PDB file of C-alpha atoms in Angstrom:
ATOM      1  CA  GLY U  22     -19.069  97.756  55.164  1.00 61.00           C
ATOM      2  CA  TYR U  23     -19.736 100.543  53.544  1.00 67.00           C
ATOM      3  CA  MET U  24     -20.537 103.617  54.756  1.00 79.00           C
ATOM      4  CA  LEU U  25     -25.023 102.806  53.080  1.00 85.00           C
ATOM      5  CA  ASP U  26     -24.900  99.838  56.111  1.00 86.00           C
ATOM      6  CA  ASP U  27     -25.723 102.917  59.398  1.00 91.00           C
ATOM      7  CA  PHE U  28     -29.756 103.595  56.806  1.00 94.00           C
ATOM      8  CA  SER U  29     -32.216 101.531  57.118  1.00 95.00           C
ATOM      9  CA  ILE U  30     -36.020 102.624  56.147  1.00 96.00           C
ATOM     10  CA  VAL U  31     -38.155 101.150  58.764  1.00 96.00           C
ATOM     11  CA  PRO U  32     -41.850 101.590  60.798  1.00 96.00           C
ATOM     12  CA  TYR U  33     -41.939 105.480  63.034  1.00 95.00           C
ATOM     13  CA  GLU U  34     -42.453 103.720  66.319  1.00 91.00           C
ATOM     14  CA  GLY U  35     -42.226 107.565  68.567  1.00 89.00           C
ATOM     15  CA  GLY U  36     -44.172 110.238  68.797  1.00 88.00           C
ATOM     16  CA  ILE U  37     -46.088 112.300  67.071  1.00 89.00           C
ATOM     17  CA  TYR U  38     -44.580 115.773  67.785  1.00 87.00           C
ATOM     18  CA  ARG U  39     -41.014 114.942  67.496  1.00 87.00           C
ATOM     19  CA  ILE U  40     -42.032 113.759  63.183  1.00 89.00           C
ATOM     20  CA  ILE U  41     -43.934 117.914  63.789  1.00 87.00           C
ATOM     21  CA  ASP U  42     -40.857 119.314  64.932  1.00 86.00           C
ATOM     22  CA  ILE U  43     -39.200 117.735  61.701  1.00 87.00           C
ATOM     23  CA  LEU U  44     -41.788 118.496  59.104  1.00 87.00           C
ATOM     24  CA  LYS U  45     -41.918 122.964  60.487  1.00 83.00           C
ATOM     25  CA  PRO U  46     -40.630 123.085  56.539  1.00 80.00           C
ATOM     26  CA  ILE U  47     -43.545 121.757  55.062  1.00 83.00           C
ATOM     27  CA  LYS U  48     -45.476 123.633  57.060  1.00 81.00           C
ATOM     28  CA  ASP U  49     -45.092 126.552  54.715  1.00 81.00           C
ATOM     29  CA  PHE U  50     -47.110 125.293  51.967  1.00 83.00           C
ATOM     30  CA  TYR U  51     -50.586 123.291  54.419  1.00 87.00           C
ATOM     31  CA  PRO U  52     -51.426 126.098  57.235  1.00 83.00           C
ATOM     32  CA  ASN U  53     -52.711 123.097  59.176  1.00 89.00           C
ATOM     33  CA  TYR U  54     -50.433 120.678  58.772  1.00 89.00           C
ATOM     34  CA  SER U  55     -49.345 120.059  62.284  1.00 89.00           C
ATOM     35  CA  GLU U  56     -53.080 119.382  63.405  1.00 92.00           C
ATOM     36  CA  TRP U  57     -53.712 117.284  60.691  1.00 92.00           C
ATOM     37  CA  LEU U  58     -50.716 115.176  62.107  1.00 92.00           C
ATOM     38  CA  GLU U  59     -52.543 115.161  64.894  1.00 92.00           C
ATOM     39  CA  LYS U  60     -55.196 114.411  64.890  1.00 94.00           C
ATOM     40  CA  THR U  61     -55.660 112.302  60.723  1.00 94.00           C
ATOM     41  CA  VAL U  62     -52.391 110.756  61.268  1.00 94.00           C
ATOM     42  CA  SER U  63     -51.717 109.824  64.706  1.00 93.00           C
ATOM     43  CA  SER U  64     -55.394 108.144  64.427  1.00 95.00           C
ATOM     44  CA  GLY U  65     -54.993 106.399  61.127  1.00 96.00           C
ATOM     45  CA  ILE U  66     -51.529 104.558  63.333  1.00 94.00           C
ATOM     46  CA  MET U  67     -53.947 102.799  65.618  1.00 94.00           C
ATOM     47  CA  ASP U  68     -56.368 102.202  63.648  1.00 96.00           C
ATOM     48  CA  GLU U  69     -53.090 100.965  60.871  1.00 95.00           C
ATOM     49  CA  THR U  70     -54.812 103.419  57.612  1.00 97.00           C
ATOM     50  CA  ARG U  71     -51.557 104.956  57.549  1.00 97.00           C
ATOM     51  CA  GLN U  72     -47.784 104.377  58.710  1.00 97.00           C
ATOM     52  CA  ILE U  73     -45.094 106.559  58.506  1.00 97.00           C
ATOM     53  CA  ARG U  74     -42.223 105.460  57.856  1.00 97.00           C
ATOM     54  CA  ILE U  75     -38.662 106.733  59.122  1.00 97.00           C
ATOM     55  CA  LEU U  76     -35.113 106.795  57.226  1.00 96.00           C
ATOM     56  CA  LEU U  77     -32.171 106.439  59.402  1.00 95.00           C
ATOM     57  CA  ASN U  78     -28.803 107.236  59.517  1.00 94.00           C
ATOM     58  CA  ASP U  79     -27.368 105.085  62.949  1.00 90.00           C
ATOM     59  CA  SER U  80     -29.858 107.226  64.987  1.00 89.00           C
ATOM     60  CA  LYS U  81     -30.538 110.284  63.041  1.00 92.00           C
ATOM     61  CA  ILE U  82     -34.404 110.823  60.987  1.00 94.00           C
ATOM     62  CA  ALA U  83     -32.661 111.854  57.591  1.00 95.00           C
ATOM     63  CA  GLY U  84     -35.935 111.839  55.648  1.00 95.00           C
ATOM     64  CA  LEU U  85     -39.364 109.736  55.991  1.00 96.00           C
ATOM     65  CA  ASN U  86     -42.716 109.248  54.148  1.00 96.00           C
ATOM     66  CA  ILE U  87     -45.883 109.476  55.524  1.00 96.00           C
ATOM     67  CA  LEU U  88     -48.634 107.003  53.786  1.00 98.00           C
ATOM     68  CA  LYS U  89     -51.907 106.158  54.154  1.00 98.00           C
ATOM     69  CA  ASN U  90     -53.165 102.617  52.269  1.00 97.00           C
ATOM     70  CA  THR U  91     -56.332 101.938  53.418  1.00 96.00           C
ATOM     71  CA  PRO U  92     -58.725  99.793  50.283  1.00 94.00           C
ATOM     72  CA  ASP U  93     -60.351 102.508  48.546  1.00 93.00           C
ATOM     73  CA  GLU U  94     -56.334 105.486  48.514  1.00 95.00           C
ATOM     74  CA  LYS U  95     -52.762 104.151  48.101  1.00 97.00           C
ATOM     75  CA  LYS U  96     -51.613 107.208  49.358  1.00 97.00           C
ATOM     76  CA  ILE U  97     -48.145 109.616  49.086  1.00 97.00           C
ATOM     77  CA  CYS U  98     -49.152 112.625  52.418  1.00 95.00           C
ATOM     78  CA  SER U  99     -46.183 113.248  52.554  1.00 93.00           C
ATOM     79  CA  LEU U 100     -42.580 112.958  51.218  1.00 92.00           C
ATOM     80  CA  PHE U 101     -38.625 114.389  53.213  1.00 92.00           C
ATOM     81  CA  ILE U 102     -35.653 114.137  52.612  1.00 93.00           C
ATOM     82  CA  HIS U 103     -33.835 116.573  56.108  1.00 93.00           C
ATOM     83  CA  PRO U 104     -31.437 119.455  54.938  1.00 92.00           C
ATOM     84  CA  ASP U 105     -28.209 117.830  55.711  1.00 92.00           C
ATOM     85  CA  TYR U 106     -29.288 114.316  53.479  1.00 93.00           C
ATOM     86  CA  ARG U 107     -30.534 115.812  50.035  1.00 90.00           C
ATOM     87  CA  GLY U 108     -28.044 115.191  46.898  1.00 88.00           C
ATOM     88  CA  GLU U 109     -28.040 112.575  47.312  1.00 89.00           C
ATOM     89  CA  SER U 110     -31.407 110.424  45.534  1.00 89.00           C
ATOM     90  CA  TRP U 111     -32.892 109.981  49.253  1.00 93.00           C
ATOM     91  CA  ILE U 112     -35.499 110.700  47.587  1.00 91.00           C
ATOM     92  CA  TYR U 113     -35.691 107.288  45.265  1.00 91.00           C
ATOM     93  CA  ALA U 114     -35.478 105.664  48.387  1.00 94.00           C
ATOM     94  CA  ILE U 115     -38.104 106.361  50.301  1.00 95.00           C
ATOM     95  CA  PHE U 116     -40.237 107.350  47.575  1.00 94.00           C
ATOM     96  CA  ASN U 117     -39.654 103.202  46.530  1.00 95.00           C
ATOM     97  CA  ASP U 118     -40.350 102.452  50.391  1.00 97.00           C
ATOM     98  CA  SER U 119     -43.967 104.290  49.594  1.00 97.00           C
ATOM     99  CA  LEU U 120     -44.475 101.986  46.648  1.00 96.00           C
ATOM    100  CA  GLU U 121     -43.206  99.008  48.474  1.00 97.00           C
ATOM    101  CA  PHE U 122     -45.805  99.517  51.153  1.00 96.00           C
ATOM    102  CA  LEU U 123     -48.649 100.368  48.421  1.00 97.00           C
ATOM    103  CA  LYS U 124     -48.293  97.644  45.912  1.00 96.00           C
ATOM    104  CA  THR U 125     -49.160 100.300  43.407  1.00 95.00           C
ATOM    105  CA  SER U 126     -46.745 102.121  41.468  1.00 92.00           C
ATOM    106  CA  LYS U 127     -48.783 105.095  40.692  1.00 94.00           C
ATOM    107  CA  PRO U 128     -50.489 106.388  44.050  1.00 96.00           C
ATOM    108  CA  THR U 129     -52.289 108.584  44.741  1.00 97.00           C
ATOM    109  CA  ILE U 130     -50.275 112.072  45.185  1.00 96.00           C
ATOM    110  CA  THR U 131     -50.943 116.115  45.299  1.00 95.00           C
ATOM    111  CA  ILE U 132     -47.754 118.096  45.222  1.00 95.00           C
ATOM    112  CA  PRO U 133     -47.948 122.065  44.797  1.00 94.00           C
ATOM    113  CA  GLU U 134     -46.902 124.660  42.565  1.00 95.00           C
ATOM    114  CA  PRO U 135     -43.686 125.899  43.970  1.00 93.00           C
ATOM    115  CA  ILE U 136     -42.045 122.328  44.674  1.00 91.00           C
ATOM    116  CA  VAL U 137     -43.745 120.316  41.762  1.00 93.00           C
ATOM    117  CA  LYS U 138     -40.799 120.893  39.169  1.00 93.00           C
ATOM    118  CA  LYS U 139     -39.204 119.022  41.423  1.00 88.00           C
ATOM    119  CA  TYR U 140     -40.863 116.372  41.115  1.00 89.00           C
ATOM    120  CA  HIS U 141     -40.475 116.600  37.185  1.00 93.00           C
ATOM    121  CA  GLY U 142     -37.599 113.849  37.182  1.00 90.00           C
ATOM    122  CA  LEU U 143     -40.630 111.166  39.184  1.00 89.00           C
ATOM    123  CA  ILE U 144     -43.843 111.801  38.049  1.00 92.00           C
ATOM    124  CA  PHE U 145     -41.742 111.870  34.505  1.00 94.00           C
ATOM    125  CA  SER U 146     -40.681 107.993  34.308  1.00 92.00           C
ATOM    126  CA  ASN U 147     -43.616 106.791  36.777  1.00 92.00           C
ATOM    127  CA  LYS U 148     -46.636 107.911  33.763  1.00 94.00           C
ATOM    128  CA  TRP U 149     -48.539 109.799  36.238  1.00 94.00           C
ATOM    129  CA  GLU U 150     -50.944 111.182  35.723  1.00 95.00           C
ATOM    130  CA  ASN U 151     -52.492 114.697  36.467  1.00 97.00           C
ATOM    131  CA  THR U 152     -55.472 114.008  37.584  1.00 97.00           C
ATOM    132  CA  SER U 153     -56.220 117.890  38.594  1.00 97.00           C
ATOM    133  CA  LYS U 154     -55.609 121.391  39.641  1.00 97.00           C
ATOM    134  CA  ILE U 155     -57.303 123.125  42.938  1.00 96.00           C
ATOM    135  CA  GLU U 156     -56.547 127.276  42.999  1.00 96.00           C
ATOM    136  CA  ASN U 157     -56.372 127.973  46.814  1.00 94.00           C
ATOM    137  CA  ARG U 158     -56.678 124.282  47.337  1.00 92.00           C
ATOM    138  CA  TYR U 159     -54.761 124.390  50.679  1.00 89.00           C
ATOM    139  CA  ILE U 160     -53.081 127.935  51.346  1.00 89.00           C
ATOM    140  CA  ASP U 161     -54.099 131.448  48.815  1.00 92.00           C
ATOM    141  CA  GLY U 162     -52.081 131.547  45.675  1.00 94.00           C
ATOM    142  CA  VAL U 163     -51.052 127.805  45.263  1.00 94.00           C
ATOM    143  CA  THR U 164     -52.088 126.004  43.041  1.00 96.00           C
ATOM    144  CA  GLU U 165     -52.127 121.982  44.418  1.00 96.00           C
ATOM    145  CA  TYR U 166     -51.573 119.228  41.363  1.00 97.00           C
ATOM    146  CA  GLY U 167     -53.088 115.969  42.007  1.00 97.00           C
ATOM    147  CA  PHE U 168     -51.410 112.696  40.636  1.00 97.00           C
ATOM    148  CA  ASN U 169     -53.039 109.010  40.253  1.00 97.00           C
ATOM    149  CA  GLU U 170     -56.353 110.123  41.667  1.00 96.00           C
ATOM    150  CA  LYS U 171     -59.597 107.575  40.930  1.00 88.00           C
ATOM    151  CA  GLU U 172     -63.086 109.323  40.634  1.00 75.00           C
ATOM    152  CA  LEU U 173     -64.826 108.694  42.743  1.00 62.00           C
TER     153      LEU U 173
END
């Protein structure tokens, strides 16, 4: 078979600490990220409001998403592609998996200003609406852009 036969996207069932390790680069933008993974995501997995789905290449984690799926909110909390797999459009695979799992084409997502440009194609092609722009939301001096947020 073609080499893509070695890839699959499946629910993650391992320990949260392996994920924390993989997601180190994200911490630059979210200072309490590890704590959030340990508490909020772990308990969300238990009560089925959150799911971590991983892109596997054989047994290596090539990327992942962390999704929040409640009646009120369908949110992509994290999208991550391992540096070794960047430049191969895997972001689209993991992103499309997120939409299928959440059953929406307009998930809530927030993106920090320094990397929002990397997502311009996704934002544009999915006609996402910029619903908020919050300075210093997670980290001083960084503006966080929100998309498709519902009014509370």
